[in-house]
Coordinates of C-alpha atoms in Angstrom, one line a residue:
Chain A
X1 CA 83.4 11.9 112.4
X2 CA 83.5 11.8 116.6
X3 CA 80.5 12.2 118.0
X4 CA 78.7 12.7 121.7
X5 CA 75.7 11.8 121.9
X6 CA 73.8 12.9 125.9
X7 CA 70.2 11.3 126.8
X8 CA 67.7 12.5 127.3
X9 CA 67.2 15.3 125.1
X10 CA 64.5 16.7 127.0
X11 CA 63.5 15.8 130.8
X12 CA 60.7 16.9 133.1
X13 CA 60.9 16.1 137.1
X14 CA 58.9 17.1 140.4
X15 CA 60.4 19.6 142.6
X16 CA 62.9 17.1 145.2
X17 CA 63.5 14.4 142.7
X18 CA 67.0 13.3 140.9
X19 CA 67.6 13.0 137.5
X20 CA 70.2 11.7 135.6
X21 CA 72.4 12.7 132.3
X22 CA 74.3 10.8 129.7
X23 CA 76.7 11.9 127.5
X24 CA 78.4 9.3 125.7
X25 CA 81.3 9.4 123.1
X26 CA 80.2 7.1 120.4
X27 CA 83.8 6.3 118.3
X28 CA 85.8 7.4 120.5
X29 CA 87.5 7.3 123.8
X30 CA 87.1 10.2 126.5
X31 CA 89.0 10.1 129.5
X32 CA 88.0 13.5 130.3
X33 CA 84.6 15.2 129.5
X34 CA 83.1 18.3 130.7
X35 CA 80.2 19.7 131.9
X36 CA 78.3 23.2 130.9
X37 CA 75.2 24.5 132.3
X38 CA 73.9 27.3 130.1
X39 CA 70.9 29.7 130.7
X40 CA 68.2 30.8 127.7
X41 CA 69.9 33.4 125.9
X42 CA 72.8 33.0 127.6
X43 CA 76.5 31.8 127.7
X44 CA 78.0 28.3 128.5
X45 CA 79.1 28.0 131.9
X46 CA 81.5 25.4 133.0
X47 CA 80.3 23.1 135.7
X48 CA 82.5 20.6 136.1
X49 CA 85.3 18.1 134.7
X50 CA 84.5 14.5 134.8
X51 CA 87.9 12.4 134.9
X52 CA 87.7 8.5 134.3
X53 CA 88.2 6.3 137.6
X54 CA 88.7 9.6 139.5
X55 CA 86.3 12.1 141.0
X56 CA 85.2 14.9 139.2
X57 CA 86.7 18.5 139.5
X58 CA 84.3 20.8 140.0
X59 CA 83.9 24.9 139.1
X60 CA 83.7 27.4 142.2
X61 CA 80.0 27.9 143.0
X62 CA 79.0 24.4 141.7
X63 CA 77.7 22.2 144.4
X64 CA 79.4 18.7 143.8
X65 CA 76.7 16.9 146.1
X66 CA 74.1 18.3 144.3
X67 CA 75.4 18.1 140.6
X68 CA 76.8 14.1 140.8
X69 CA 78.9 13.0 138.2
X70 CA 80.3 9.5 137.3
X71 CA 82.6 8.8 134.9
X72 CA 82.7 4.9 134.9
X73 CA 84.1 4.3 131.4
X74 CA 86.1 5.8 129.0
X75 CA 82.9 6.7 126.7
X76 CA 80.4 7.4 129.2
X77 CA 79.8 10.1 131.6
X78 CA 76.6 10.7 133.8
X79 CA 75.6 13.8 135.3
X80 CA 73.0 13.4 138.4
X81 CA 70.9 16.4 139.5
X82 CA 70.0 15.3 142.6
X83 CA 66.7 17.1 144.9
X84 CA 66.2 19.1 141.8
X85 CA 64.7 22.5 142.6
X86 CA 63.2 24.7 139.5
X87 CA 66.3 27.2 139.8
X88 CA 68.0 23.6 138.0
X89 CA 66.2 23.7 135.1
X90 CA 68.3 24.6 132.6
X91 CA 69.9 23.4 128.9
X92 CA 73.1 20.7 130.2
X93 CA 75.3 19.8 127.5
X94 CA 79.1 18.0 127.9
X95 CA 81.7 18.2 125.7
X96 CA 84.8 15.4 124.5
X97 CA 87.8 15.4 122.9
X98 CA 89.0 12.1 121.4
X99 CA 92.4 11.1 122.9
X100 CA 94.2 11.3 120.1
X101 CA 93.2 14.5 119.0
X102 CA 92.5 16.7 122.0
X103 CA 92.6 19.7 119.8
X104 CA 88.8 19.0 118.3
X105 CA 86.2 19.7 121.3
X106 CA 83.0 18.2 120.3
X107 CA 79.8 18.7 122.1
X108 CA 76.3 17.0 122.5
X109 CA 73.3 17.8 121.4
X110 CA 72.4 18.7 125.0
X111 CA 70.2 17.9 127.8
X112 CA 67.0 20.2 128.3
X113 CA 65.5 20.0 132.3
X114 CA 62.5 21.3 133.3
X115 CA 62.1 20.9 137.0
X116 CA 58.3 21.7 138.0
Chain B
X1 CA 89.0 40.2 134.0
X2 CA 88.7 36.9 132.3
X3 CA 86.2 37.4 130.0
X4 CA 86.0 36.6 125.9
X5 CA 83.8 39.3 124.3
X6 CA 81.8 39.5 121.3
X7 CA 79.2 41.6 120.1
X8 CA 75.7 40.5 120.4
X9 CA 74.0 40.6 117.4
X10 CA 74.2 40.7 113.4
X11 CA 72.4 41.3 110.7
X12 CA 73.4 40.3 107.1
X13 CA 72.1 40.0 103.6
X14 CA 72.2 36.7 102.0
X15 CA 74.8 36.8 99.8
X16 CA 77.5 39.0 102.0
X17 CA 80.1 38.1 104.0
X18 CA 79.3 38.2 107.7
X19 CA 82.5 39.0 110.3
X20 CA 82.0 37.7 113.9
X21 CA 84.5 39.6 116.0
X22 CA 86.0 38.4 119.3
X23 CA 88.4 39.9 121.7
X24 CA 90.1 37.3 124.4
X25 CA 92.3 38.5 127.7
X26 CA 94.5 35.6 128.1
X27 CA 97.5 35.5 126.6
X28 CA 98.3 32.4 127.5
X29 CA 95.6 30.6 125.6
X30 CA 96.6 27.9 123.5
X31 CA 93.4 27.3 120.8
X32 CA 90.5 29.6 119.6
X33 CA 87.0 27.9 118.8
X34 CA 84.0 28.7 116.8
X35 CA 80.6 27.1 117.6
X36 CA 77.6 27.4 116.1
X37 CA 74.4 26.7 117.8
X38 CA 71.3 26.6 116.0
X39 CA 68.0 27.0 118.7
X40 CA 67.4 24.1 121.2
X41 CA 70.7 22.4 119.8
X42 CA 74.2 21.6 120.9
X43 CA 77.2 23.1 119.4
X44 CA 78.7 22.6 115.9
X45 CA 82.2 22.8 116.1
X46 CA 83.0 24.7 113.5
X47 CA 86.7 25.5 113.0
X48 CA 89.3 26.2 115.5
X49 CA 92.7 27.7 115.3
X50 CA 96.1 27.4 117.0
X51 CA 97.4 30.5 119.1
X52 CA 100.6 31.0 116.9
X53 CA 98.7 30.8 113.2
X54 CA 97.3 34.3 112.4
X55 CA 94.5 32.7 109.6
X56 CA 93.2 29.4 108.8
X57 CA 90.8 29.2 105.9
X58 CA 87.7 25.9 105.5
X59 CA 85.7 26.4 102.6
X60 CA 83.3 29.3 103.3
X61 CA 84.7 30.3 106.9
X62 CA 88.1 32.0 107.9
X63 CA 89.3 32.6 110.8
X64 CA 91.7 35.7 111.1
X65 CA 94.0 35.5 114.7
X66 CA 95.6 39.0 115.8
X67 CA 97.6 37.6 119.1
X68 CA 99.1 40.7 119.4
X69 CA 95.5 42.4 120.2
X70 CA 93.9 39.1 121.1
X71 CA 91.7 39.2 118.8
X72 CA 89.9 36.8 116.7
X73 CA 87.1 37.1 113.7
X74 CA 85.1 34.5 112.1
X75 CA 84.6 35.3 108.1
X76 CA 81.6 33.5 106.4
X77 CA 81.7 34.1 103.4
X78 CA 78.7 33.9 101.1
X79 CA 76.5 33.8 103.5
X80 CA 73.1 31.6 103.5
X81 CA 69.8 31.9 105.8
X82 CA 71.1 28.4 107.3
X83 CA 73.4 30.5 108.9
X84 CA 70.8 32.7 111.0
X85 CA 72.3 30.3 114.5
X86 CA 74.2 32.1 117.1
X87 CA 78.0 31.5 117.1
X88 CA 80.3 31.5 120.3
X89 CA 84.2 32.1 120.1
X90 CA 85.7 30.3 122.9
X91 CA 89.2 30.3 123.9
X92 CA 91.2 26.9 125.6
X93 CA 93.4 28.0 128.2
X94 CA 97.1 26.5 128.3
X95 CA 96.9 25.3 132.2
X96 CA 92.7 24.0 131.4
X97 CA 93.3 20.9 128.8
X98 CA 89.9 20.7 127.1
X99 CA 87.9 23.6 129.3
X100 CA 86.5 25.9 127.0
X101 CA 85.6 29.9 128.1
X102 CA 83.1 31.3 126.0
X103 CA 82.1 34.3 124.9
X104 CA 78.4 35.4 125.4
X105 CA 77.9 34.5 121.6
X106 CA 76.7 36.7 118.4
X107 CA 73.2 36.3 117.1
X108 CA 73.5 36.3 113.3
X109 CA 70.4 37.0 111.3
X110 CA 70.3 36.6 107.7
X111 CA 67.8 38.5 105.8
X112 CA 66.7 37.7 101.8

């Protein structure tokens, strides 16, 4: 079945320091993919929508210059956390729905960051 | 307000049937989602359902659609400890192709 695969699993940075995200649709085409930011315990919160050749769209209250996001093909998408701050760590995860079937949203495993 | 709600926790015997309850405020929405996320994971996509079906059944799960109240449930039935995970309802808005809005999520437990 489709798949979307992000990488790292788990990161760790210094304080000031980008990091960057994959999220990858392995058998299937994307043009779209989304972003979510969610908090221990909490709910997914939308961050962003990452179009192919196109700039992202971003949620109200999420910083584009700080939250970078490249969608350079039509199965990879890459999320940048740039001057990362500890108030960024947090559990990423994306989401992709093959174009053919747009109905099935399918998520990755997720992206832990720890900024210290 | 916008917001999909679901109760927060749930504790069932192995064996039951466990019933995740969801409300949803716009009427406009187009598909209903179930995840399930098991600790430090993703989400499992579960089952999803199309705003103008009222039930959809896959194997052990069904999913029961009131669009009159806005309200969706998620029926497991026989219910197994690999199903202690939290599961989110999440609703996909006509006018937002492919953004989800979730709902806080339930905590299932299941006990022996």
């Amino acid at each position: 079945g489709a798949v979307v695969s992000q990488h790292p699993s788990r990161v760790i940075c210094k304080s000031g320091t980008s990091v960057k995200i994959e999220c990858r649709s392995l058998d299937f085409q994307a043009t779209t993919m989304f972003w979510y930011r969610q908090f221990p315990k909490q709910s997914l919160m939308l961050m962003a929508t990452s179009n192919e050749g196109s700039k992202a769209t971003y949620e109200q209250g999420v910083e584009k210059d700080k939250f970078l996001i490249n969608h350079a093909s039509l199965t990879l998408s890459t999320l940048t956390v740039t001057s990362a701050h500890p108030e960024d760590s947090s559990f990423y995860i994306c989401s992709a729905s093959p174009w053919n079937s747009g109905n099935t949203i399918y998520f990755g495993e997720g992206s832990w960051l720890t900024v210290v | 307000g916008e917001d999909v709600e679901q109760s927060l926790f749930l504790s069932v015997r192995e064996g039951d049937s466990s019933v995740i309850n969801c409300t949803y405020t716009d009427s406009s929405s187009t598909y209903l989602y179930w995840y399930k996320q098991e600790p430090g994971a993703g989400l499992q996509l579960l089952t999803y359902i199309f705003s103008n079906m009222d039930m959809k059944q896959d194997q052990r799960l069904t999913v029961l659609l009131n669009k009159k109240d806005k309200h969706l449930s998620l029926r497991i039935a026989d219910t197994q400890t690999g199903d202690s995970a939290i599961y989110f309802c999440a609703e996909r808005r006509e006018k937002g192709w492919g953004k989800l809005q979730f709902g806080a999520g339930t905590q299932v437990v299941v006990t022996p």
